[in-house]
Amino acid sequence: MIWAKEETLSRDEIEKIQLERLKKTVKRVYEKVPAYRAKMEEAGVTPEDIVTLKDIQKLPFTTKQDMRDNYPYGLFTVPKKELRRIHASSGTTGKPTVVGYTDHDLDIWKECVARLAVAGGATDEDVAQICFGYGMFTGALGLHNGLEKVGATIVPSSTGNTEKQLMYMKDFGTTLLVATPSYAMRIAEVAQQIGIDIKKDLQIKTLLLGSELMTEAMRKELYKVWGEDVNLTQNYGMSELIGPGVSGECLELNGMHINEDHFIAEVIDPNTGEVLAPGEKGELVVTCITKEALPLIRYRTRDITRLMYEPCACGRTTARMENLSGRTDDMLKIRGVNVFPSQIEEVLINTDGIGPNYEIVVERKDHSDILTVKVEVAAEGMMDSYAALEELEDKIKKKLHMMLGLDCKIQLVSPNTLQRFEGKAKRVTDLRKDGI
Ligand SMILES: [Zn+2]
């Protein structure tokens, strides 16, 4: 099923809507936000210069730093009285990134999430359990309100207490699960530990996953535990742009359909800022063209993807973004080589004899970077056989070398000893600032 007619417009129709909305938004920020006006003046561009869609390239980028510099309300285009909700993303250092919504913004948010939920298999028959942390984070309330709009029954169970989550799932007949990929994996692991057979005892038909990158290897693992016939899609968003609702996969699983009547997506070379041709891989830049309170212009997401415009078998005509290959922030430079944690994950998940949880530690010793990958062996018994461990270690080392072109250290540990995550997984520790 397709939720909205806007998902099936012709390219001409989509672009016509985008241009009209872009013009309006640029005028709005120019008139109402001194920081935007100053940046545009510096770039020598006025709202009148936006005549075609391509003219978006004349506009300066907005970055997370702009949000910090204008903390908390400096980039907002409405008075506080018109704000209906505030959300924030946790700042790793200092102040959080604050976002706000008017009534209109909350409505379009619900609409955008409803579309991706339906594209992922949600219906008004579903009992939807939201295992995202509620609070200032946009993920939980975003999916909550969007799925309510679809007509599902919501179980706002949040994160934590995984055994209780499983009890709700079983007793309430949950059919749809919202979680991060790593938490969906954790739930399956706990189910097994407490003797719940996911495929027999639960009724989960649909998993809507988001808020962290899911590699194809991770998807395969999730199918194994949740069943090959479940609807398993991921969706994309970030609080700065709206929260979840920017894009989401349909059941064809060939990229995430972008809600193009609300967002304009571009892909740029992260080093030069130059816009790349369709199909080329680079950093995703998104402009919000319908939001009232905080319509960011050309926001640099730091996520690496490419855009695809070929028609999709599902019937939607909107452009799709390929599943993320990583974030420019996540990219590790190890002895001069670019390494994404997702590449390491892919190797680990495709190796037999080890579990899906891992940790990456980077250190610097004697002026050289050392990359250590810690991973759990699948069965406790393996820890007793030195020969088996050595063989496994060697196998992982060779595979990683093929993928990355680098030598890594492998540290095999006992099952269930690495940290588990209920929200976004934090798998990388970079200790290089402490070494020489
Ligand atoms: Zn599709």
CSV table of C-alpha atoms and ligand atoms in Angstrom, one decimal:
chain,number,residue,atom,x,y,z
A,1,MET,CA,0.0,0.0,0.0
A,2,ILE,CA,1.1,3.6,-0.7
A,3,TRP,CA,0.1,6.1,1.9
A,4,ALA,CA,0.1,9.4,-0.1
A,5,LYS,CA,-0.3,10.5,-3.7
A,6,GLU,CA,2.7,12.7,-3.3
A,7,GLU,CA,4.8,9.5,-3.3
A,8,THR,CA,3.8,8.8,-6.9
A,9,LEU,CA,4.2,12.1,-8.7
A,10,SER,CA,6.1,12.5,-11.9
A,11,ARG,CA,9.6,14.0,-11.7
A,12,ASP,CA,8.3,17.3,-13.2
A,13,GLU,CA,5.5,17.5,-10.7
A,14,ILE,CA,7.9,16.8,-7.8
A,15,GLU,CA,10.3,19.4,-9.0
A,16,LYS,CA,7.6,22.0,-9.5
A,17,ILE,CA,6.5,21.5,-5.9
A,18,GLN,CA,10.1,21.6,-4.6
A,19,LEU,CA,11.0,24.8,-6.4
A,20,GLU,CA,7.9,26.6,-5.2
A,21,ARG,CA,8.5,25.5,-1.6
A,22,LEU,CA,12.2,26.2,-1.7
A,23,LYS,CA,11.6,29.8,-2.8
A,24,LYS,CA,9.2,30.3,0.0
A,25,THR,CA,11.5,28.8,2.6
A,26,VAL,CA,14.6,30.8,1.5
A,27,LYS,CA,12.6,34.0,1.7
A,28,ARG,CA,11.3,33.0,5.1
A,29,VAL,CA,14.8,32.4,6.6
A,30,TYR,CA,16.3,35.4,4.9
A,31,GLU,CA,13.6,37.7,6.4
A,32,LYS,CA,13.3,36.1,9.8
A,33,VAL,CA,16.7,34.7,10.8
A,34,PRO,CA,19.6,37.2,11.1
A,35,ALA,CA,22.2,34.3,11.1
A,36,TYR,CA,20.9,33.0,7.7
A,37,ARG,CA,20.7,36.5,6.3
A,38,ALA,CA,24.3,37.2,7.2
A,39,LYS,CA,25.5,33.9,5.7
A,40,MET,CA,23.5,34.6,2.5
A,41,GLU,CA,24.9,38.1,2.2
A,42,GLU,CA,28.4,36.9,2.7
A,43,ALA,CA,27.8,34.4,-0.2
A,44,GLY,CA,26.3,37.2,-2.3
A,45,VAL,CA,22.9,35.5,-2.7
A,46,THR,CA,19.4,36.8,-2.1
A,47,PRO,CA,16.0,35.0,-2.3
A,48,GLU,CA,15.4,36.5,-5.8
A,49,ASP,CA,18.4,34.5,-7.0
A,50,ILE,CA,16.5,31.2,-6.6
A,51,VAL,CA,14.9,30.8,-10.0
A,52,THR,CA,15.4,27.2,-10.8
A,53,LEU,CA,16.0,24.2,-8.5
A,54,LYS,CA,19.7,24.1,-9.4
A,55,ASP,CA,20.0,27.6,-7.9
A,56,ILE,CA,19.9,25.8,-4.5
A,57,GLN,CA,23.7,25.3,-5.1
A,58,LYS,CA,24.1,29.1,-4.6
A,59,LEU,CA,23.0,28.9,-1.0
A,60,PRO,CA,25.5,28.4,1.8
A,61,PHE,CA,25.5,25.1,3.8
A,62,THR,CA,24.2,24.9,7.3
A,63,THR,CA,26.2,22.8,9.8
A,64,LYS,CA,25.9,21.5,13.3
A,65,GLN,CA,28.2,24.3,14.3
A,66,ASP,CA,25.6,26.9,13.1
A,67,MET,CA,23.1,25.2,15.5
A,68,ARG,CA,25.6,25.4,18.3
A,69,ASP,CA,26.4,29.1,17.6
A,70,ASN,CA,22.8,30.0,17.6
A,71,TYR,CA,21.8,27.8,20.7
A,72,PRO,CA,19.0,27.5,21.6
A,73,TYR,CA,16.5,29.4,19.4
A,74,GLY,CA,18.7,31.5,17.1
A,75,LEU,CA,17.8,29.7,13.9
A,76,PHE,CA,14.0,29.5,14.6
A,77,THR,CA,11.7,31.5,12.3
A,78,VAL,CA,8.7,31.7,14.7
A,79,PRO,CA,8.2,33.3,18.1
A,80,LYS,CA,8.2,31.0,21.1
A,81,LYS,CA,4.5,31.3,21.4
A,82,GLU,CA,4.0,29.3,18.2
A,83,LEU,CA,6.3,26.5,19.2
A,84,ARG,CA,4.3,23.4,20.3
A,85,ARG,CA,7.2,21.0,21.1
A,86,ILE,CA,11.0,21.1,21.7
A,87,HIS,CA,13.2,18.1,21.1
A,88,ALA,CA,17.0,17.9,21.5
A,89,SER,CA,19.7,15.5,20.5
A,90,SER,CA,22.3,14.8,23.1
A,91,GLY,CA,25.5,16.7,22.6
A,92,THR,CA,28.6,14.6,23.0
A,93,THR,CA,30.3,17.8,24.2
A,94,GLY,CA,28.5,20.6,25.9
A,95,LYS,CA,25.1,21.8,24.8
A,96,PRO,CA,22.5,19.7,22.9
A,97,THR,CA,21.2,20.5,19.5
A,98,VAL,CA,17.7,22.0,20.0
A,99,VAL,CA,14.9,21.7,17.5
A,100,GLY,CA,11.3,23.0,17.6
A,101,TYR,CA,8.0,22.2,16.0
A,102,THR,CA,4.9,24.3,15.3
A,103,ASP,CA,1.5,22.6,15.0
A,104,HIS,CA,2.0,22.5,11.3
A,105,ASP,CA,5.5,20.9,11.8
A,106,LEU,CA,4.0,18.2,14.0
A,107,ASP,CA,1.4,17.5,11.3
A,108,ILE,CA,3.9,17.0,8.5
A,109,TRP,CA,6.2,15.0,10.8
A,110,LYS,CA,3.3,12.5,11.4
A,111,GLU,CA,2.6,12.4,7.7
A,112,CYS,CA,6.2,11.7,6.8
A,113,VAL,CA,6.5,8.9,9.3
A,114,ALA,CA,3.2,7.4,8.3
A,115,ARG,CA,4.4,7.1,4.8
A,116,LEU,CA,7.6,5.3,5.7
A,117,ALA,CA,5.8,3.1,8.2
A,118,VAL,CA,3.3,2.0,5.5
A,119,ALA,CA,6.1,1.5,3.0
A,120,GLY,CA,7.7,-0.8,5.5
A,121,GLY,CA,4.6,-2.9,6.0
A,122,ALA,CA,2.7,-1.2,8.8
A,123,THR,CA,-1.1,-1.3,8.8
A,124,ASP,CA,-4.0,-0.1,11.0
A,125,GLU,CA,-4.2,-3.7,12.3
A,126,ASP,CA,-0.8,-3.6,13.9
A,127,VAL,CA,0.1,-3.5,17.6
A,128,ALA,CA,3.3,-1.4,17.5
A,129,GLN,CA,5.8,-1.6,20.3
A,130,ILE,CA,8.1,1.4,20.4
A,131,CYS,CA,11.4,0.3,21.9
A,132,PHE,CA,13.2,3.6,21.4
A,133,GLY,CA,14.0,5.8,24.4
A,134,TYR,CA,11.3,8.4,25.0
A,135,GLY,CA,12.3,11.8,26.1
A,136,MET,CA,14.1,14.5,24.2
A,137,PHE,CA,15.2,12.1,21.5
A,138,THR,CA,13.0,12.4,18.4
A,139,GLY,CA,12.9,8.7,17.5
A,140,ALA,CA,10.3,7.5,19.9
A,141,LEU,CA,7.7,10.2,19.7
A,142,GLY,CA,8.3,10.4,15.9
A,143,LEU,CA,7.4,6.8,15.3
A,144,HIS,CA,4.8,6.9,18.0
A,145,ASN,CA,2.8,9.7,16.4
A,146,GLY,CA,3.3,8.5,12.8
A,147,LEU,CA,2.1,5.0,13.6
A,148,GLU,CA,-0.9,6.4,15.5
A,149,LYS,CA,-1.8,8.3,12.3
A,150,VAL,CA,-1.6,5.0,10.4
A,151,GLY,CA,-4.1,3.6,12.9
A,152,ALA,CA,-1.9,1.2,14.7
A,153,THR,CA,-2.2,0.5,18.5
A,154,ILE,CA,0.8,1.9,20.2
A,155,VAL,CA,2.7,0.2,23.1
A,156,PRO,CA,5.1,3.0,24.3
A,157,SER,CA,7.4,0.6,26.1
A,158,SER,CA,10.6,2.7,25.6
A,159,THR,CA,14.0,0.9,26.2
A,160,GLY,CA,15.3,-1.1,29.1
A,161,ASN,CA,14.2,-4.1,30.9
A,162,THR,CA,14.3,-6.4,27.9
A,163,GLU,CA,12.5,-9.3,29.7
A,164,LYS,CA,9.6,-7.1,30.4
A,165,GLN,CA,9.6,-5.9,26.7
A,166,LEU,CA,9.3,-9.5,25.7
A,167,MET,CA,6.5,-10.1,28.1
A,168,TYR,CA,4.6,-7.2,26.6
A,169,MET,CA,5.3,-8.5,23.1
A,170,LYS,CA,3.9,-11.9,24.0
A,171,ASP,CA,1.0,-10.9,26.1
A,172,PHE,CA,-0.2,-7.9,24.1
A,173,GLY,CA,0.3,-9.6,20.7
A,174,THR,CA,2.8,-7.1,19.4
A,175,THR,CA,3.0,-7.4,15.6
A,176,LEU,CA,5.3,-4.4,14.9
A,177,LEU,CA,8.6,-3.6,16.5
A,178,VAL,CA,10.3,-0.2,16.5
A,179,ALA,CA,14.0,-0.4,17.6
A,180,THR,CA,17.6,0.2,16.6
A,181,PRO,CA,19.1,-2.7,14.7
A,182,SER,CA,21.4,-3.5,17.7
A,183,TYR,CA,18.5,-3.5,20.2
A,184,ALA,CA,16.4,-5.7,17.9
A,185,MET,CA,19.4,-8.1,18.0
A,186,ARG,CA,19.6,-7.8,21.8
A,187,ILE,CA,15.9,-8.5,22.3
A,188,ALA,CA,16.3,-11.7,20.3
A,189,GLU,CA,19.3,-12.7,22.4
A,190,VAL,CA,17.4,-12.2,25.6
A,191,ALA,CA,14.4,-14.1,24.2
A,192,GLN,CA,16.6,-17.1,23.6
A,193,GLN,CA,18.1,-16.9,27.1
A,194,ILE,CA,14.7,-16.9,28.8
A,195,GLY,CA,13.2,-19.6,26.6
A,196,ILE,CA,11.0,-17.5,24.3
A,197,ASP,CA,10.8,-18.8,20.8
A,198,ILE,CA,10.5,-15.7,18.7
A,199,LYS,CA,9.1,-17.4,15.7
A,200,LYS,CA,6.5,-19.5,17.7
A,201,ASP,CA,5.7,-17.5,20.8
A,202,LEU,CA,5.6,-14.0,19.3
A,203,GLN,CA,3.6,-12.5,16.5
A,204,ILE,CA,6.1,-10.0,15.1
A,205,LYS,CA,5.5,-9.4,11.4
A,206,THR,CA,7.2,-6.0,10.9
A,207,LEU,CA,10.4,-4.4,12.2
A,208,LEU,CA,10.9,-0.7,11.6
A,209,LEU,CA,14.5,-0.1,12.4
A,210,GLY,CA,16.3,3.2,12.6
A,211,SER,CA,18.5,5.6,14.5
A,212,GLU,CA,21.7,3.8,13.7
A,213,LEU,CA,23.3,2.4,10.6
A,214,MET,CA,22.2,-1.1,9.6
A,215,THR,CA,24.7,-3.0,7.4
A,216,GLU,CA,23.3,-5.6,5.0
A,217,ALA,CA,25.2,-8.2,7.0
A,218,MET,CA,23.4,-7.1,10.2
A,219,ARG,CA,20.1,-7.3,8.3
A,220,LYS,CA,20.9,-10.9,7.4
A,221,GLU,CA,21.6,-11.7,11.1
A,222,LEU,CA,18.3,-10.1,12.0
A,223,TYR,CA,16.4,-12.2,9.5
A,224,LYS,CA,17.9,-15.3,11.0
A,225,VAL,CA,16.6,-14.5,14.5
A,226,TRP,CA,13.3,-12.8,13.6
A,227,GLY,CA,12.4,-15.0,10.7
A,228,GLU,CA,13.0,-14.8,7.0
A,229,ASP,CA,9.4,-13.8,6.2
A,230,VAL,CA,9.2,-10.6,8.5
A,231,ASN,CA,9.1,-7.1,7.0
A,232,LEU,CA,12.4,-5.7,8.0
A,233,THR,CA,13.1,-2.2,6.8
A,234,GLN,CA,15.1,0.7,8.0
A,235,ASN,CA,14.3,4.4,7.9
A,236,TYR,CA,16.3,7.6,8.1
A,237,GLY,CA,16.1,11.0,9.7
A,238,MET,CA,17.8,13.2,12.2
A,239,SER,CA,16.5,15.5,14.7
A,240,GLU,CA,17.9,18.6,13.0
A,241,LEU,CA,15.8,17.9,9.9
A,242,ILE,CA,12.6,16.6,11.5
A,243,GLY,CA,13.5,13.4,13.3
A,244,PRO,CA,12.6,10.1,11.7
A,245,GLY,CA,10.6,10.8,8.5
A,246,VAL,CA,13.1,12.0,6.0
A,247,SER,CA,13.2,8.6,4.1
A,248,GLY,CA,12.5,5.0,4.6
A,249,GLU,CA,12.8,1.7,2.7
A,250,CYS,CA,9.8,0.0,1.0
A,251,LEU,CA,9.5,-3.7,0.9
A,252,GLU,CA,11.5,-3.9,-2.3
A,253,LEU,CA,14.5,-3.1,-0.1
A,254,ASN,CA,16.4,-1.1,-2.7
A,255,GLY,CA,17.2,2.1,-0.9
A,256,MET,CA,15.2,4.6,1.2
A,257,HIS,CA,12.4,6.6,-0.5
A,258,ILE,CA,12.9,10.3,0.3
A,259,ASN,CA,9.8,12.4,1.1
A,260,GLU,CA,10.8,14.8,-1.6
A,261,ASP,CA,7.8,17.1,-1.3
A,262,HIS,CA,9.2,18.0,2.2
A,263,PHE,CA,13.0,17.6,1.7
A,264,ILE,CA,15.4,18.3,-1.1
A,265,ALA,CA,18.4,15.9,-1.0
A,266,GLU,CA,21.8,16.6,-2.6
A,267,VAL,CA,25.0,14.6,-2.4
A,268,ILE,CA,28.3,16.5,-2.2
A,269,ASP,CA,32.0,15.8,-2.1
A,270,PRO,CA,32.6,16.3,1.6
A,271,ASN,CA,36.0,17.9,1.0
A,272,THR,CA,35.2,20.4,-1.7
A,273,GLY,CA,31.4,20.9,-1.2
A,274,GLU,CA,30.8,20.4,-4.9
A,275,VAL,CA,27.5,18.8,-5.8
A,276,LEU,CA,27.9,15.3,-7.3
A,277,ALA,CA,26.0,13.7,-10.1
A,278,PRO,CA,23.1,11.3,-9.4
A,279,GLY,CA,24.5,7.9,-8.4
A,280,GLU,CA,27.8,9.2,-7.1
A,281,LYS,CA,28.6,8.6,-3.5
A,282,GLY,CA,29.3,11.4,-1.1
A,283,GLU,CA,27.9,13.4,1.9
A,284,LEU,CA,24.1,13.8,2.0
A,285,VAL,CA,22.9,17.4,2.3
A,286,VAL,CA,19.2,18.1,3.0
A,287,THR,CA,17.0,21.2,2.8
A,288,CYS,CA,13.7,21.3,4.7
A,289,ILE,CA,11.1,23.0,2.4
A,290,THR,CA,7.9,22.8,4.4
A,291,LYS,CA,9.0,23.2,8.0
A,292,GLU,CA,7.9,26.4,9.8
A,293,ALA,CA,9.9,26.6,13.1
A,294,LEU,CA,13.3,25.4,11.9
A,295,PRO,CA,13.7,25.0,8.2
A,296,LEU,CA,17.4,24.2,7.8
A,297,ILE,CA,18.9,25.1,4.4
A,298,ARG,CA,21.4,22.7,2.9
A,299,TYR,CA,22.2,20.9,6.1
A,300,ARG,CA,25.3,18.8,6.0
A,301,THR,CA,24.3,15.5,7.5
A,302,ARG,CA,27.8,13.9,7.5
A,303,ASP,CA,26.1,10.7,6.3
A,304,ILE,CA,27.6,9.0,3.3
A,305,THR,CA,25.2,7.8,0.6
A,306,ARG,CA,24.2,8.1,-3.0
A,307,LEU,CA,20.9,9.1,-4.7
A,308,MET,CA,19.0,6.9,-7.1
A,309,TYR,CA,16.2,8.1,-9.4
A,310,GLU,CA,15.4,4.9,-11.3
A,311,PRO,CA,11.8,3.8,-10.8
A,312,CYS,CA,11.1,1.4,-7.9
A,313,ALA,CA,8.9,-1.7,-8.3
A,314,CYS,CA,6.8,-0.6,-5.4
A,315,GLY,CA,5.2,2.1,-7.5
A,316,ARG,CA,6.7,5.1,-5.6
A,317,THR,CA,8.5,7.6,-7.8
A,318,THR,CA,10.4,9.4,-5.2
A,319,ALA,CA,14.2,9.4,-5.3
A,320,ARG,CA,15.9,6.9,-3.0
A,321,MET,CA,19.0,7.1,-1.0
A,322,GLU,CA,21.2,4.1,-0.7
A,323,ASN,CA,21.6,2.6,2.7
A,324,LEU,CA,24.3,4.6,4.5
A,325,SER,CA,27.9,3.6,4.1
A,326,GLY,CA,28.9,5.4,7.2
A,327,ARG,CA,29.3,8.9,8.5
A,328,THR,CA,32.1,11.3,7.7
A,329,ASP,CA,32.5,11.6,11.5
A,330,ASP,CA,32.7,7.8,11.9
A,331,MET,CA,35.4,7.4,9.4
A,332,LEU,CA,38.6,6.3,11.0
A,333,LYS,CA,41.9,7.1,9.4
A,334,ILE,CA,44.2,4.2,10.2
A,335,ARG,CA,47.8,4.5,9.0
A,336,GLY,CA,46.4,6.7,6.2
A,337,VAL,CA,43.7,4.4,5.1
A,338,ASN,CA,40.0,5.3,5.4
A,339,VAL,CA,38.1,2.7,7.5
A,340,PHE,CA,34.4,2.7,8.2
A,341,PRO,CA,33.2,0.6,11.2
A,342,SER,CA,30.5,-0.7,8.9
A,343,GLN,CA,33.1,-2.5,6.8
A,344,ILE,CA,34.4,-4.3,9.9
A,345,GLU,CA,30.9,-5.2,10.9
A,346,GLU,CA,30.2,-6.7,7.5
A,347,VAL,CA,33.3,-9.0,7.8
A,348,LEU,CA,32.5,-10.1,11.3
A,349,ILE,CA,28.8,-10.9,10.7
A,350,ASN,CA,29.8,-13.0,7.6
A,351,THR,CA,32.3,-15.1,9.7
A,352,ASP,CA,31.1,-18.3,11.3
A,353,GLY,CA,32.0,-19.0,14.9
A,354,ILE,CA,31.6,-15.5,16.3
A,355,GLY,CA,28.7,-13.5,17.7
A,356,PRO,CA,27.3,-10.2,16.2
A,357,ASN,CA,28.7,-7.9,18.9
A,358,TYR,CA,32.0,-6.3,18.6
A,359,GLU,CA,34.2,-3.4,19.7
A,360,ILE,CA,36.8,-1.5,17.8
A,361,VAL,CA,39.7,0.1,19.7
A,362,VAL,CA,42.3,2.4,18.0
A,363,GLU,CA,45.5,3.3,19.7
A,364,ARG,CA,48.7,4.9,18.7
A,365,LYS,CA,52.0,3.3,19.8
A,366,ASP,CA,55.4,4.2,18.5
A,367,HIS,CA,53.9,6.6,15.9
A,368,SER,CA,51.8,3.8,14.4
A,369,ASP,CA,48.0,3.3,14.6
A,370,ILE,CA,46.9,0.0,16.0
A,371,LEU,CA,43.4,-1.2,15.2
A,372,THR,CA,42.1,-3.9,17.6
A,373,VAL,CA,38.8,-5.7,17.0
A,374,LYS,CA,37.2,-7.4,20.0
A,375,VAL,CA,34.6,-10.0,19.2
A,376,GLU,CA,32.8,-12.7,21.1
A,377,VAL,CA,33.2,-16.4,20.1
A,378,ALA,CA,29.8,-18.0,19.5
A,379,ALA,CA,30.2,-20.9,22.0
A,380,GLU,CA,31.8,-20.8,25.5
A,381,GLY,CA,33.5,-24.2,24.8
A,382,MET,CA,35.7,-22.6,22.1
A,383,MET,CA,37.6,-20.6,24.7
A,384,ASP,CA,39.2,-23.9,25.8
A,385,SER,CA,40.8,-24.8,22.5
A,386,TYR,CA,43.9,-22.7,21.8
A,387,ALA,CA,44.2,-24.2,18.3
A,388,ALA,CA,40.6,-23.4,17.4
A,389,LEU,CA,40.9,-19.8,18.7
A,390,GLU,CA,44.1,-19.3,16.8
A,391,GLU,CA,42.6,-20.6,13.6
A,392,LEU,CA,39.5,-18.4,14.0
A,393,GLU,CA,41.6,-15.3,14.8
A,394,ASP,CA,43.7,-15.9,11.7
A,395,LYS,CA,40.6,-16.3,9.5
A,396,ILE,CA,39.1,-13.0,10.7
A,397,LYS,CA,42.5,-11.2,10.3
A,398,LYS,CA,42.8,-12.4,6.7
A,399,LYS,CA,39.2,-11.3,5.9
A,400,LEU,CA,39.7,-7.9,7.4
A,401,HIS,CA,42.9,-7.5,5.6
A,402,MET,CA,41.1,-8.2,2.3
A,403,MET,CA,38.3,-5.7,3.1
A,404,LEU,CA,40.5,-2.9,4.5
A,405,GLY,CA,43.9,-3.5,3.2
A,406,LEU,CA,45.2,-3.3,6.7
A,407,ASP,CA,46.5,-5.6,9.4
A,408,CYS,CA,44.3,-5.6,12.6
A,409,LYS,CA,44.7,-7.2,16.0
A,410,ILE,CA,41.9,-9.6,16.9
A,411,GLN,CA,40.9,-10.3,20.5
A,412,LEU,CA,38.4,-13.1,20.9
A,413,VAL,CA,36.4,-13.0,24.1
A,414,SER,CA,33.8,-15.2,25.9
A,415,PRO,CA,30.1,-15.0,24.8
A,416,ASN,CA,28.1,-12.2,26.5
A,417,THR,CA,31.0,-10.3,27.7
A,418,LEU,CA,31.0,-7.2,25.5
A,419,GLN,CA,28.7,-4.3,26.3
A,420,ARG,CA,25.2,-4.4,24.9
A,421,PHE,CA,23.2,-1.3,23.8
A,422,GLU,CA,19.6,-0.4,24.0
A,423,GLY,CA,19.9,2.8,22.0
A,424,LYS,CA,22.5,3.7,19.5
A,425,ALA,CA,25.5,1.3,19.8
A,426,LYS,CA,28.8,2.8,20.5
A,427,ARG,CA,31.4,0.4,19.1
A,428,VAL,CA,34.5,2.6,18.5
A,429,THR,CA,37.0,3.8,21.0
A,430,ASP,CA,39.7,6.0,19.6
A,431,LEU,CA,42.5,6.4,22.2
A,432,ARG,CA,45.0,8.0,19.8
A,433,LYS,CA,44.9,11.4,21.4
A,434,ASP,CA,46.5,9.7,24.5
A,435,GLY,CA,49.3,8.0,22.6
A,436,ILE,CA,52.2,9.2,20.4
B,1,ZN,ZN,10.0,1.3,-3.4
